[in-house]
Short mmCIF file of C-alpha atoms in Angstrom, two decimals:
data_model
loop_
_atom_site.label_atom_id
_atom_site.label_comp_id
_atom_site.label_asym_id
_atom_site.label_seq_id
_atom_site.Cartn_x
_atom_site.Cartn_y
_atom_site.Cartn_z
CA MET A 2 41.65 34.94 3.61
CA GLY A 3 39.42 33.35 1.36
CA THR A 4 38.66 30.10 1.45
CA GLN A 5 40.19 29.97 4.51
CA GLN A 6 37.98 32.36 6.75
CA ALA A 7 35.31 31.61 4.67
CA GLY A 8 35.60 27.61 6.19
CA GLU A 9 35.59 28.78 9.19
CA ASN A 10 32.40 31.45 9.01
CA PHE A 11 30.59 27.70 7.21
CA LEU A 12 31.78 25.91 9.85
CA LYS A 13 31.11 28.11 12.76
CA LEU A 14 27.26 27.97 12.05
CA ILE A 15 27.26 24.18 11.82
CA GLN A 16 29.31 24.41 15.67
CA ASP A 17 26.38 26.41 16.11
CA ASN A 18 23.25 24.55 15.49
CA LYS A 19 25.15 20.61 16.38
CA GLY A 20 22.13 19.73 18.69
CA ILE A 21 20.83 19.16 15.28
CA ILE A 22 24.07 16.35 14.46
CA VAL A 23 23.89 14.64 17.10
CA ARG A 24 19.88 14.78 17.58
CA ILE A 25 19.84 13.38 14.33
CA CYS A 26 23.16 11.03 15.48
CA ASN A 27 21.38 9.71 18.15
CA SER A 28 17.69 8.97 16.64
CA TYR A 29 19.72 6.50 13.24
CA CYS A 30 22.68 5.33 15.28
CA ALA A 31 23.10 3.30 18.65
CA LYS A 32 25.93 3.02 18.75
CA LYS A 33 28.92 5.45 19.90
CA ASN A 34 31.57 5.09 16.92
CA ASP A 35 28.96 5.61 14.31
CA ARG A 36 26.90 7.73 15.54
CA GLU A 37 30.56 9.51 16.06
CA ASP A 38 31.59 8.25 11.91
CA LEU A 39 27.70 9.81 10.97
CA ALA A 40 28.57 12.89 12.32
CA GLN A 41 31.38 13.29 10.45
CA GLU A 42 30.14 12.64 7.37
CA ILE A 43 27.11 14.80 8.14
CA THR A 44 29.25 17.86 8.52
CA ILE A 45 31.22 16.83 5.20
CA GLN A 46 27.91 16.27 3.64
CA LEU A 47 27.50 20.10 4.20
CA TRP A 48 30.04 21.34 3.52
CA LYS A 49 30.45 20.01 -0.07
CA ALA A 50 26.87 20.49 -0.30
CA GLY A 51 27.52 24.37 1.19
CA ASP A 52 27.60 25.81 -2.59
CA HIS A 53 23.87 24.63 -2.68
CA TYR A 54 22.53 26.99 0.18
CA ASP A 55 21.35 30.13 -0.42
CA PRO A 56 21.25 33.07 2.23
CA ASN A 57 17.75 34.18 2.24
CA GLN A 58 17.03 30.29 4.11
CA LYS A 59 16.84 29.58 7.16
CA PHE A 60 19.43 27.44 8.14
CA SER A 61 18.78 25.17 10.59
CA THR A 62 16.14 23.43 7.77
CA TRP A 63 18.70 23.70 4.63
CA MET A 64 20.97 21.70 7.63
CA TYR A 65 18.42 19.87 8.62
CA ARG A 66 17.49 18.49 5.48
CA VAL A 67 21.27 17.33 4.67
CA ALA A 68 21.45 16.21 7.86
CA LEU A 69 18.25 14.05 7.35
CA ASN A 70 19.10 13.00 4.00
CA VAL A 71 23.33 11.22 4.95
CA ALA A 72 21.41 9.89 8.44
CA ILE A 73 18.81 7.63 6.63
CA SER A 74 21.62 6.78 3.73
CA PHE A 75 24.35 5.45 6.27
CA TYR A 76 21.37 4.38 8.20
CA ARG A 77 19.99 2.02 5.38
CA LYS A 78 23.66 1.14 4.61
CA THR A 79 24.35 0.25 7.80
CA LYS A 80 21.31 -1.81 8.38
CA THR A 81 22.34 -3.97 5.16
CA ALA A 82 25.90 -4.46 5.30
CA ILE A 83 25.81 -5.47 9.25
CA SER A 84 23.43 -7.56 11.60
CA PRO A 85 20.20 -4.67 13.34
CA MET A 86 21.59 -2.92 16.46
CA PRO A 87 20.13 -3.05 19.61
CA LEU A 88 17.61 -0.09 19.64
CA ASP A 89 18.55 0.62 23.38
CA GLU A 90 22.49 0.88 23.33
CA GLY A 91 22.52 4.54 23.46
CA CYS A 92 19.70 4.94 25.16
CA HIS A 93 21.80 2.76 28.95
CA GLU A 94 25.24 4.74 27.67
CA LEU A 95 22.44 7.42 28.19
CA GLU A 96 20.98 5.93 30.79
CA ASP A 97 24.63 4.74 32.95
CA LYS A 98 26.00 8.56 32.72
CA SER A 99 22.96 10.19 34.99
CA GLU A 100 22.43 8.56 37.81
CA ALA A 101 18.41 9.28 39.23
CA ALA A 102 16.27 6.33 37.57
CA ASP A 103 13.25 8.35 37.28
CA GLU A 104 10.22 8.40 35.85
CA THR A 105 11.72 11.05 33.21
CA ASP A 106 14.13 8.20 32.47
CA GLY A 107 11.76 5.97 31.39
CA ASN A 108 10.54 7.98 29.53
CA ILE A 109 13.45 9.26 27.89
CA ASN A 110 14.40 5.79 26.77
CA LEU A 111 10.74 4.34 25.80
CA LEU A 112 10.26 8.17 23.23
CA GLN A 113 13.76 7.13 22.23
CA ARG A 114 13.19 3.64 21.24
CA PHE A 115 9.13 3.78 19.41
CA ILE A 116 11.72 6.89 18.13
CA ASN A 117 14.00 4.04 16.63
CA GLU A 118 10.61 1.55 15.95
CA LEU A 119 9.46 4.55 13.30
CA GLY A 120 10.98 3.58 9.67
CA GLU A 121 13.34 5.63 8.19
CA LEU A 122 11.21 8.47 7.04
CA ASP A 123 8.76 8.69 9.92
CA ARG A 124 11.42 8.81 12.19
CA ALA A 125 12.74 11.98 10.33
CA LEU A 126 8.83 13.54 10.67
CA MET A 127 8.20 12.09 14.38
CA ILE A 128 13.14 14.27 14.89
CA LEU A 129 11.19 17.73 13.07
CA PHE A 130 7.73 17.85 14.83
CA LEU A 131 9.66 16.63 18.22
CA GLU A 132 11.98 20.29 17.65
CA GLU A 133 9.20 22.56 17.07
CA LYS A 134 9.84 22.63 13.02
CA THR A 135 6.24 24.08 11.55
CA TYR A 136 4.77 22.12 9.36
CA ALA A 137 6.25 24.33 6.74
CA GLU A 138 9.82 24.29 6.83
CA MET A 139 8.52 20.01 8.05
CA ALA A 140 7.28 19.20 3.59
CA GLU A 141 10.32 21.36 2.89
CA ILE A 142 12.59 19.28 4.55
CA LEU A 143 10.57 15.75 3.73
CA GLY A 144 9.29 16.56 0.31
CA ILE A 145 5.30 16.46 1.17
CA SER A 146 2.98 19.02 1.22
CA GLU A 147 1.76 20.55 4.54
CA THR A 148 -1.28 18.47 4.38
CA ASN A 149 0.39 15.56 4.62
CA VAL A 150 2.62 16.36 6.69
CA ALA A 151 -0.06 17.16 9.53
CA THR A 152 -2.06 14.18 8.21
CA LYS A 153 0.83 11.87 8.68
CA ILE A 154 2.12 13.64 12.40
CA SER A 155 -0.89 13.11 14.27
CA ARG A 156 -0.51 9.27 13.11
CA THR A 157 2.46 9.50 13.98
CA LYS A 158 2.18 10.91 17.14
CA LYS A 159 -1.15 8.39 17.55
CA LYS A 160 0.91 4.95 17.13
CA ILE A 161 3.75 6.63 19.99
CA LYS A 162 0.86 7.50 22.20
CA GLN A 163 -1.23 4.47 22.38
CA LYS A 164 2.51 2.92 23.05
CA PHE A 165 3.46 4.62 26.12
CA SER A 166 -0.09 4.49 27.05
CA GLU A 167 0.06 0.33 26.77
CA LEU A 168 3.59 0.13 28.70
CA ASN A 169 0.88 2.21 31.67
CA LYS A 170 -1.18 0.40 31.48
CA MET B 1 -1.06 8.53 31.71
CA ILE B 2 -1.89 9.93 28.54
CA MET B 3 0.18 11.01 26.82
CA GLU B 4 -0.02 15.09 25.08
CA ASP B 5 1.76 16.53 21.97
CA ASP B 6 3.29 18.99 25.46
CA ASP B 7 4.42 15.81 26.93
CA LEU B 8 6.33 14.64 24.23
CA LYS B 9 8.01 18.10 23.52
CA ASN B 10 9.54 17.37 27.10
CA ILE B 11 10.12 14.16 27.26
CA TRP B 12 12.35 15.18 23.95
CA HIS B 13 14.00 17.80 25.63
CA GLU B 14 14.89 16.38 28.66
CA TYR B 15 16.93 14.13 26.18
CA ASP B 16 18.17 16.80 24.11
CA ARG B 17 19.59 18.23 27.75
CA ARG B 18 20.69 14.48 28.83
CA ILE B 19 22.76 14.17 25.58
CA GLU B 20 23.89 17.34 26.05
CA GLU B 21 24.89 17.18 29.28
CA ALA B 22 26.77 13.32 29.12
CA LYS B 23 28.14 14.98 26.11
CA LEU B 24 27.27 10.86 23.64
CA LEU B 25 29.10 13.11 20.85
CA ASN B 26 31.26 15.61 20.97
CA LEU B 27 31.69 17.50 18.57
CA GLN B 28 33.78 20.31 20.22
CA SER B 29 37.10 18.45 19.00
CA TRP B 30 36.97 18.56 14.96
CA ALA B 31 33.80 20.53 14.36
CA LEU B 32 35.80 23.54 14.15
CA ASN B 33 39.26 22.70 13.20
CA PHE B 34 39.03 23.70 10.36
CA ARG B 35 42.47 21.88 9.56
CA TRP B 36 40.80 18.69 10.78
CA PHE B 37 37.82 18.82 8.22
CA GLN B 38 41.06 19.68 5.38
CA ASP B 39 41.75 16.61 5.97
CA SER B 40 39.37 14.54 7.02
CA ARG B 41 37.99 14.78 3.40
CA ILE B 42 40.95 13.73 1.99
CA GLN B 43 40.68 10.49 3.97
CA LYS B 44 36.80 10.41 3.27
CA ALA B 45 36.94 11.19 -0.69
CA ARG B 46 40.05 7.80 0.13
CA SER B 47 38.03 5.45 1.34
CA LYS B 48 33.47 5.37 2.60
CA LEU B 49 32.76 8.38 0.07
CA GLY B 50 33.09 5.14 -2.76
CA ALA B 51 32.41 2.67 -2.21
CA ALA B 52 30.23 2.12 -4.26
CA VAL B 53 31.60 4.18 -6.82
CA ARG B 54 34.94 2.25 -6.57
CA PHE B 55 33.78 -0.61 -8.04
CA LYS B 56 31.52 1.50 -10.64
CA LEU B 57 35.53 2.03 -12.46
CA PHE B 58 36.64 -0.96 -11.18
CA ALA B 59 33.94 -2.71 -14.06
CA VAL B 60 34.45 0.03 -16.07
CA LEU B 61 38.48 -0.13 -15.97
CA LEU B 62 37.92 -4.27 -16.22
CA GLY B 63 35.82 -3.31 -18.83
CA VAL B 64 38.09 -1.24 -21.11
CA VAL B 65 40.46 -3.94 -20.68
CA TRP B 66 38.68 -6.83 -22.70
CA ILE B 67 36.99 -4.52 -24.96
CA PHE B 68 40.72 -3.44 -25.86
CA PHE B 69 41.59 -7.04 -25.71
CA LEU B 70 38.39 -8.82 -28.44
CA GLY B 71 39.03 -4.74 -30.65
CA VAL B 72 42.77 -6.30 -30.58
CA LEU B 73 40.64 -10.20 -32.29
CA VAL B 74 38.46 -8.35 -34.49
CA TYR B 75 40.91 -5.78 -35.85
CA GLY B 76 43.67 -9.11 -36.11
CA ASN B 77 40.94 -11.17 -38.06
CA GLN B 78 41.07 -8.31 -40.69
CA LEU B 79 36.84 -9.38 -41.16
CA LYS B 80 38.59 -13.30 -42.88
CA ASN B 81 35.65 -14.79 -41.18
CA LEU B 82 31.85 -12.41 -40.29
CA TYR B 83 30.24 -14.73 -37.83
CA PHE B 84 33.76 -13.99 -35.40
CA THR B 85 33.87 -9.62 -36.29
CA ILE B 86 30.17 -9.64 -36.01
CA SER B 87 29.92 -11.70 -32.83
CA LEU B 88 32.39 -10.06 -31.14
CA GLY B 89 31.44 -6.82 -32.54
CA MET B 90 28.08 -7.39 -30.77
CA ILE B 91 29.96 -8.88 -27.40
CA ILE B 92 31.19 -5.32 -27.75
CA LEU B 93 29.18 -3.12 -28.11
CA PHE B 94 26.42 -4.16 -25.25
CA ASN B 95 29.84 -3.58 -22.80
CA VAL B 96 30.45 -0.66 -24.46
CA ILE B 97 26.32 0.49 -23.58
CA ALA B 98 27.90 -1.26 -19.37
CA ILE B 99 30.62 1.27 -19.81
CA VAL B 100 28.41 3.69 -20.37
CA VAL B 101 25.91 3.16 -17.85
CA TYR B 102 28.08 2.99 -15.34
CA ILE B 103 30.01 6.27 -15.96
CA LYS B 104 26.68 7.91 -16.09
CA HIS B 105 25.85 6.24 -12.45
CA ILE B 106 28.94 7.34 -11.01
CA ILE B 107 28.64 11.14 -12.27
CA LEU B 108 25.35 10.65 -10.77
CA ILE B 109 27.03 9.71 -7.99
CA ARG B 110 28.84 12.16 -7.58
CA LYS B 111 26.28 14.57 -8.06
CA ILE B 112 23.80 13.19 -5.37
CA ASP B 113 22.69 16.79 -4.00
CA TYR B 114 21.66 15.47 -0.24
CA SER B 115 20.61 20.47 0.69
CA GLU B 116 17.95 18.31 -1.71
CA SER B 117 14.52 17.37 -0.23
CA ILE B 118 14.44 14.09 1.44
CA THR B 119 11.67 12.37 -1.08
CA ASP B 120 13.41 13.49 -3.54
CA THR B 121 17.38 12.74 -2.68
CA GLN B 122 16.50 9.18 -0.94
CA LYS B 123 14.13 8.26 -4.40
CA ARG B 124 17.03 9.48 -6.48
CA LEU B 125 19.80 6.87 -4.11
CA ALA B 126 17.35 3.46 -4.52
CA ASN B 127 16.64 4.49 -8.14
CA LEU B 128 20.35 4.64 -8.88
CA GLN B 129 20.82 1.30 -6.99
CA LEU B 130 18.24 -0.65 -8.43
CA SER B 131 19.51 0.53 -11.78
CA THR B 132 22.31 -2.29 -11.57
CA PHE B 133 19.16 -4.63 -12.91
CA TRP B 134 19.34 -2.69 -15.80
CA ILE B 135 22.96 -3.52 -16.72
CA SER B 136 22.61 -6.65 -15.60
CA ARG B 137 20.09 -7.33 -18.41
CA ILE B 138 21.89 -5.85 -20.78
CA LEU B 139 25.20 -7.68 -20.61
CA TRP B 140 22.69 -10.93 -20.37
CA LEU B 141 21.58 -10.02 -24.59
CA GLN B 142 25.44 -10.18 -24.87
CA MET B 143 25.33 -14.17 -23.56
CA PRO B 144 24.46 -15.55 -27.09
CA PHE B 145 26.89 -13.96 -29.02
CA TYR B 146 29.79 -15.87 -26.99
CA CYS B 147 28.07 -19.28 -28.74
CA THR B 148 28.89 -17.64 -31.95
CA TRP B 149 32.05 -16.64 -32.34
CA PHE B 150 34.06 -19.63 -33.39
CA TRP B 151 31.53 -20.46 -36.32
CA ASN B 152 32.55 -19.96 -40.44
CA SER B 153 31.43 -21.07 -43.89
CA SER B 154 32.65 -24.36 -43.98
CA LEU B 155 31.00 -26.05 -40.50
CA ILE B 156 27.80 -24.48 -41.22
CA ASP B 157 28.10 -25.71 -44.95
CA PHE B 158 29.55 -28.72 -44.85
CA SER B 159 29.08 -31.09 -41.22
CA SER B 160 25.96 -31.70 -41.22
CA LEU B 161 25.02 -33.38 -38.09
CA ARG B 162 27.53 -32.20 -35.58
CA PHE B 163 26.06 -28.48 -36.09
CA TRP B 164 23.04 -29.15 -36.32
CA LEU B 165 22.58 -31.48 -33.62
CA ILE B 166 24.64 -30.31 -31.45
CA THR B 167 26.17 -26.15 -32.10
CA PHE B 168 23.04 -25.19 -33.48
CA PRO B 169 20.43 -25.94 -30.96
CA ILE B 170 23.31 -25.29 -27.94
CA THR B 171 23.07 -21.81 -29.40
CA LEU B 172 19.45 -21.34 -30.21
CA PHE B 173 19.26 -22.43 -26.47
CA PHE B 174 21.50 -20.05 -25.42
CA ILE B 175 19.87 -17.52 -27.62
CA LEU B 176 15.60 -18.38 -25.39
CA LEU B 177 17.30 -18.15 -22.79
CA THR B 178 19.00 -14.47 -22.94
CA ILE B 179 15.79 -13.10 -25.05
CA TYR B 180 13.80 -14.95 -22.14
CA LEU B 181 16.28 -12.50 -19.48
CA TYR B 182 16.48 -9.82 -21.10
CA ARG B 183 11.91 -9.94 -20.45
CA ASN B 184 12.58 -11.64 -17.31
CA ILE B 185 14.83 -9.65 -14.63
CA ASN B 186 13.02 -6.64 -13.67
CA ILE B 187 12.41 -5.50 -9.91
CA ARG B 188 9.02 -6.92 -10.44
CA ASN B 189 10.92 -10.31 -10.31
CA ILE B 190 13.35 -9.26 -7.59
CA ASP B 191 11.45 -11.93 -4.71
CA LYS B 192 11.60 -14.75 -7.24
CA TRP B 193 14.23 -17.51 -6.32
CA TRP B 194 16.20 -17.34 -9.85
CA VAL B 195 16.64 -13.94 -10.33
CA LYS B 196 18.15 -14.23 -7.34
CA ARG B 197 20.60 -16.64 -8.52
CA LEU B 198 21.31 -15.14 -11.67
CA MET B 199 21.96 -11.74 -9.39
CA MET B 200 24.12 -12.10 -7.32
CA SER B 201 23.33 -13.61 -3.82
CA GLY B 202 24.69 -11.09 -0.95
CA PRO B 203 24.59 -8.22 0.49
CA GLU B 204 24.81 -6.56 -2.15
CA TYR B 205 21.23 -8.29 -3.60
CA LYS B 206 20.51 -7.53 0.38
CA SER B 207 20.28 -3.99 -0.74
CA LEU B 208 18.64 -4.16 -3.61
CA VAL B 209 15.72 -5.80 -2.04
CA GLU B 210 16.07 -2.82 0.52
CA ALA B 211 15.97 -0.45 -2.38
CA LYS B 212 12.95 -2.02 -3.96
CA LYS B 213 10.90 -1.79 -0.94
CA PHE B 214 12.47 1.98 0.47
CA VAL B 215 11.45 3.40 -3.73
CA ALA B 216 7.75 1.72 -2.30
CA GLU B 217 8.20 3.36 1.34
CA ILE B 218 8.16 6.62 -0.58
CA ASP B 219 5.72 6.42 -3.01
CA GLU B 220 4.06 5.53 0.00
CA PHE B 221 4.66 8.20 2.14
CA LYS B 222 4.09 10.82 -0.84
CA LYS B 223 0.78 9.14 -1.71
CA ASP B 224 -1.66 9.49 1.42
CA LEU B 225 -2.46 13.27 0.69
CA LEU B 226 -4.05 10.79 -2.24
CA LEU B 227 -5.55 8.91 -0.12
CA ASN B 228 -6.52 10.96 1.62
CA LYS B 229 -8.61 13.28 -0.25
CA GLU B 230 -10.07 9.72 -1.70
CA PHE B 231 -10.89 9.50 2.37
CA GLN B 232 -12.34 13.48 2.41
CA ASN B 233 -14.91 13.14 -0.59
CA MET B 234 -16.30 9.83 0.62
#
């Protein structure tokens, strides 16, 4: 038992929260291969950081911190190493899978595009907001104060809403 | 249409549902497989994990060989020529400093804890990248000593014109250039063309520029609260 059992338990925890990895990978990588690479990198870093995990802490908050840190680093590395990726590649892929090209599809693509247009840190903040994290959790994950989170969130939301309304004019 | 917070969240949840349906990223196959995970860890450790670490390890290895070679020369000279010994000694010293800094970087890279807050971790990573500047400054300091290792008492005492009109002015020029470079190769001057030329062009330079921008972005991200307070006090 021992290490293997502990390892499997830990991976079970990751599996239970795999949605976090999927959503973050989709927000930071446009290409499928990159998303898979990033997902593997996140899992490995989660494992490596596992020693620092305090069980009294909420697992998802801890996982967001690791996953977003790895995603931002990965994004910065690929951004400087290769030419910028098309912003909506992931959305097209998503669109291909679903047949109905209704208003929701359009809104999903637009939201994803607007999120992709944000800076790395604002993007992390917006993901956490959409994931319905509390201000306290967002502050803990990002390492800024709650007041700062509130200010930034309201500014970023305003920017995104504005883009939506400009397109709908 | 005017978007509300709930509308944005609904779109996000719908997107989430579609991702799940479309299985854009299928974690099922590997995320629960412990054996895959262990294999992948080893593979990653060999390949991707250490692009930066590998480069620094290579630099350390090269530095050690160079220092060893210079050390053998100094030992062989047996203090017969003081200019030679001092020049090579100083070159060895600056290379040792650079090696120590590289080793420190390797340790820091390996110690990066991704479970710390995003702003702290990212700033540490970006600063680590920027510290390349510091090593470059240190290494430039050895330049004048490459002009003095062949000096000797007879060259200075007896050869008049050749030493004072050629050797000495060239050395003086490199000393002044080194002082100038040491004072001016820093993050503030990263955008100047000559820093770009001297440091490195290409992807590594680009990543340094990006790192500088990112550190400023992180500071701005954290600073907002202060601005807010100022705003509130107005």
